[in-house]
XYZ file of C-alpha atoms in Angstrom:
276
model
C 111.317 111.048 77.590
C 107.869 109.872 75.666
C 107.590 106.422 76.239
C 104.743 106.022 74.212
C 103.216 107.958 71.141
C 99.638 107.108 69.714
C 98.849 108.695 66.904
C 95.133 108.394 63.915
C 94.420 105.367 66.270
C 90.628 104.348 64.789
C 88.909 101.070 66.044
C 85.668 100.175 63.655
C 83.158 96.919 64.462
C 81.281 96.304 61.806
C 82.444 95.684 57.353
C 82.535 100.418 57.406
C 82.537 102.044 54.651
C 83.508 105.636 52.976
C 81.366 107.621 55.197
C 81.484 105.781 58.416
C 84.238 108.916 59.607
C 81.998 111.794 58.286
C 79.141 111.147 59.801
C 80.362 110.012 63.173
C 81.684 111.626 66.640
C 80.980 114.469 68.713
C 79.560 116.745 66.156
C 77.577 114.122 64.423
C 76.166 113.215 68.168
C 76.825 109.101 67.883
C 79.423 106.708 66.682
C 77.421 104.702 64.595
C 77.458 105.262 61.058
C 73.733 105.922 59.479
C 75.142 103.899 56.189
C 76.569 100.805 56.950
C 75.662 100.737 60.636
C 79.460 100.084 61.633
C 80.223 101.285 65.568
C 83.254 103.771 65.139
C 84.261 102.930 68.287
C 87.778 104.969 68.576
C 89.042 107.333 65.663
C 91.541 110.272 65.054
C 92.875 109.697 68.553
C 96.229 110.875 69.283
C 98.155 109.857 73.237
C 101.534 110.214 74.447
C 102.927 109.016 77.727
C 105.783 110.021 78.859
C 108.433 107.777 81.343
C 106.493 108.180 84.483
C 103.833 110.170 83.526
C 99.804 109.218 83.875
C 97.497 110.285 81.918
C 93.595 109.795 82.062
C 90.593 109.049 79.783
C 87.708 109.856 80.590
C 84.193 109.587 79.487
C 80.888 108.221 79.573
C 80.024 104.348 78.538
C 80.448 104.026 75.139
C 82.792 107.040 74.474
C 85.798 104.842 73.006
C 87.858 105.070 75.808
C 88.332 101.485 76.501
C 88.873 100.663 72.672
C 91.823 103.037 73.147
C 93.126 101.266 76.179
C 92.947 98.248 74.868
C 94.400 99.322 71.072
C 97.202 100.421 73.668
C 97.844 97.312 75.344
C 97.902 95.302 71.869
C 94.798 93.704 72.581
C 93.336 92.377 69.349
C 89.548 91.984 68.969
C 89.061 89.802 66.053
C 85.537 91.757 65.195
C 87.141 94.916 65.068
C 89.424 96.906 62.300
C 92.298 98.746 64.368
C 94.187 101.290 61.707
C 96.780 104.063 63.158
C 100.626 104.432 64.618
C 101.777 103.478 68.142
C 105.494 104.225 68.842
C 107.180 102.291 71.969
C 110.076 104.042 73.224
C 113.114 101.135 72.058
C 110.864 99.316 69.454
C 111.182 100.111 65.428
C 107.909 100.298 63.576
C 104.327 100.248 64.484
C 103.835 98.333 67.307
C 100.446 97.395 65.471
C 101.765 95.789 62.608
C 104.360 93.691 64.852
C 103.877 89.259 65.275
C 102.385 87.256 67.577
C 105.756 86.954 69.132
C 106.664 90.200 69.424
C 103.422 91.367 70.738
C 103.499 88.563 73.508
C 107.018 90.010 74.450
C 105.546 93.327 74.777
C 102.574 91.977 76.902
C 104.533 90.561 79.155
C 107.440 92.586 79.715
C 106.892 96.278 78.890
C 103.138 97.035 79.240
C 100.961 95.757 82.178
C 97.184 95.666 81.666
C 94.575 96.002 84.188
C 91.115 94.638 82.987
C 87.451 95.949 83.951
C 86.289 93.045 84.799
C 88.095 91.086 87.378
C 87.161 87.483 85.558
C 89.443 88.964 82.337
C 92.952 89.334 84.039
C 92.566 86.741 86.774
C 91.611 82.968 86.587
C 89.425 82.821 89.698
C 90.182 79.239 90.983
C 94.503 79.775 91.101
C 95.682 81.213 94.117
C 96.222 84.955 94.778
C 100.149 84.018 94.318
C 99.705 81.740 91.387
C 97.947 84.318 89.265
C 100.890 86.758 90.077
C 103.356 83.904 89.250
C 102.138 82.904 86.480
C 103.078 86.117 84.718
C 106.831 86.097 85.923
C 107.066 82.374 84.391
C 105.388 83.228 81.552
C 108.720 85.832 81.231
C 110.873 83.393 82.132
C 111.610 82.981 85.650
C 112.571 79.556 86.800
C 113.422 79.472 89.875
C 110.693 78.619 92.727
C 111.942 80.341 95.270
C 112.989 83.681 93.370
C 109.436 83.692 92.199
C 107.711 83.390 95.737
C 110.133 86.213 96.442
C 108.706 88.241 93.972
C 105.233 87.473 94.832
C 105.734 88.532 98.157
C 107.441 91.436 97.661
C 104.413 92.295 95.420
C 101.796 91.235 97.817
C 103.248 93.732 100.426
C 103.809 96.216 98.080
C 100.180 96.463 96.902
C 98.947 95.656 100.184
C 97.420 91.942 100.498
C 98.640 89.719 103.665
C 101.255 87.731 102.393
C 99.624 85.113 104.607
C 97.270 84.711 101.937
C 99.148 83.862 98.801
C 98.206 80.452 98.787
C 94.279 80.777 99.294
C 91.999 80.706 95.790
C 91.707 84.148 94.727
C 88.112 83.811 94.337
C 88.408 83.728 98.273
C 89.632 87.154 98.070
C 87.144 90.285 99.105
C 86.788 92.523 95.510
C 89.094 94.511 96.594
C 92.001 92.015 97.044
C 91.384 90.797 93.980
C 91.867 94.483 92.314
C 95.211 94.854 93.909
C 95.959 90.726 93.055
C 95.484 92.508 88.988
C 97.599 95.422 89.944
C 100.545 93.079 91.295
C 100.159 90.575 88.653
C 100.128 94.518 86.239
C 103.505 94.960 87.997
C 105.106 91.717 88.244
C 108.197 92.222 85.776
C 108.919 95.488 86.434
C 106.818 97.201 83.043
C 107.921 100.591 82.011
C 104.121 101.605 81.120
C 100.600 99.994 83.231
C 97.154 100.295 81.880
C 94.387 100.751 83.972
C 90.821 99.951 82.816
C 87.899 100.843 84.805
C 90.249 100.165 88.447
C 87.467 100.466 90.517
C 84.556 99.037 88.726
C 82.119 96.951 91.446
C 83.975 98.392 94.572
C 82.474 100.012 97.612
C 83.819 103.341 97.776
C 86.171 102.948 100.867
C 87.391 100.151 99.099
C 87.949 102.085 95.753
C 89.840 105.170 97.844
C 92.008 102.211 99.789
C 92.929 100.704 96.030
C 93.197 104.565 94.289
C 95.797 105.377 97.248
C 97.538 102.129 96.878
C 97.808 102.283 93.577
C 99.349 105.590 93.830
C 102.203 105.344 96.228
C 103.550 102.131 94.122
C 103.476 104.181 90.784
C 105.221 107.067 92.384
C 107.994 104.599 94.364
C 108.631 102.570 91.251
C 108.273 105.486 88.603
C 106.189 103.444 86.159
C 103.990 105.589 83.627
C 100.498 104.711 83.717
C 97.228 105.216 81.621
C 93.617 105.505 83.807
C 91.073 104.927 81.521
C 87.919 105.762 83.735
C 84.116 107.038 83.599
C 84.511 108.877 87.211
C 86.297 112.091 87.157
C 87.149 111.402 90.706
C 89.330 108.657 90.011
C 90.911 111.024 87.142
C 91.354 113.920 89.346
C 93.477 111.663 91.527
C 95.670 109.984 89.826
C 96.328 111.566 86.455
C 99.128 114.153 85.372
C 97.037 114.823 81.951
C 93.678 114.217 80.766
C 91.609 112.974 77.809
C 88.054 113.173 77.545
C 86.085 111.293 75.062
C 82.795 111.371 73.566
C 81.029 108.998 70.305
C 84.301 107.553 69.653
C 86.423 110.996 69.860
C 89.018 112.852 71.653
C 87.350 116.050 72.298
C 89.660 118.192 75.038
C 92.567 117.109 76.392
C 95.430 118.982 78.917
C 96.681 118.873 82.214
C 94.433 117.241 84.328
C 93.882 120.874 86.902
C 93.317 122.781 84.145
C 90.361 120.437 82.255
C 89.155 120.247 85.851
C 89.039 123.756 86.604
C 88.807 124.761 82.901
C 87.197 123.182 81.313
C 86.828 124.586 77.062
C 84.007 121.707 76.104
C 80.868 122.186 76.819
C 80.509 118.399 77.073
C 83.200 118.244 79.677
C 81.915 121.259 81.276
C 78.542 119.103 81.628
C 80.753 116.132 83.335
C 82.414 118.002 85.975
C 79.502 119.808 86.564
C 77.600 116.606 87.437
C 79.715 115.946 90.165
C 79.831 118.886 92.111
């Protein structure tokens, strides 16, 4: 079943104008129009999940990626112009166009959001359990002990020491604090996650630990995922299908062994090649 379907999704900083699309993307070699000097940070990008699916995108800094990610978790930047169709399996309409309220819903509920930077999804001086609970009151849980139940379970699940629930989270090694995001991403059960940048600042040991983690929970609780990432390692891992993005465009996409092995762009031909 497609859970999600994105479809013309185009994110523009800056007033644009009529030839902000012509003379940006891949072809055009940048993603700032030569007119009006808008940033065409996303356009003409198309993504469907399916229910327990993950897909990757992939590409260098500046490619659009995270403008996607973000389009797709309903964040709104208030210096940007977001245009296009996203389709949530059980929702009528555009979930662009929907309210405050509805969006919130959504947020909390339904689609779980990983941020880059660790200081965006956590508040640094709660505890480790606090910034996990705070999302299951935020849907409505009440009861204390129910929600240090949940926390737990959550804690174990993504692999922090219970024992440590109550300690600050800025206590926790960068790591911890990943996986504190990932719980707190999982807390009500979402049918879709969104990873940005999941191991941005981690030692590599660290960043296979939290990759592996990460995982074995999507697999065990069948939650559909997007991996929005700059190392095709990371990619390679965890993702069923691939995007890769360059100036603001969707230039191959496919099933993640065959962009890997096969790649038809030279661009992403120059990416994997980089790594071997």
């Amino acid at each position: 079943m497609t859970l999600l379907d994105a479809s013309g999704i185009q994110t523009i900083y800056g007033q644009g104008c009529s030839e902000c699309l012509n003379t940006t993307g891949d072809r055009a070699g940048t993603n700032q129009c030569p007119h009006c000097g808008s940033v065409v940070a996303c356009a003409d990008a198309d993504l469907s999940v399916r229910s327990g699916e993950v897909v990757g995108i992939v590409g260098e800094s500046g490619s659009g990626k995270s403008s996607l990610a973000e389009t797709l978790t309903l964040e709104r930047d208030p210096e940007a112009t977001t245009d296009g169709e996203v389709a949530y399996a059980g929702y009528d309409g555009n979930l662009l166009d929907v309210d405050y309220q509805t969006r919130h819903s959504l947020r909390t509920d339904e689609i779980g959001f990983v941020h880059q930077h660790i200081r965006d999804g956590l508040d640094l001086d709660f505890t480790g359990g606090g910034n996990v609970a705070e999302k299951l009151l935020s849907a409505g849980s009440r009861s204390y002990e129910n929600v240090r139940k949940r926390v737990r379970e959550l804690f174990e699940a993504t692999e922090i020491p219970p024992a440590r629930m109550d300690d600050p989270t800025r206590t926790y090694s960068g790591g911890m604090q990943r996986r504190v995001q990932i719980a707190r991403a999982l807390a009500t059960d979402p049918e879709l996650v969104v990873l940005d940048e999941p191991t941005t600042g981690l030692d590599v040991s660290v960043q296979a630990r939290v990759l592996d983690m990460f995982r074995r929970v999507q697999r065990e609780e069948g939650v559909a995922a997007v991996v929005v990432s700059h190392d095709l390692g990371v990619v390679r891992l965890l993702a069923d299908r691939t995007l890769v993005m360059r100036h603001g465009r969707v230039i191959e996409s496919g099933l993640t062994d065959r962009i890997m092995e096969d790649p038809h762009h030279e661009y992403t031909q120059t990416l994997i090649n980089s790594v071997l």
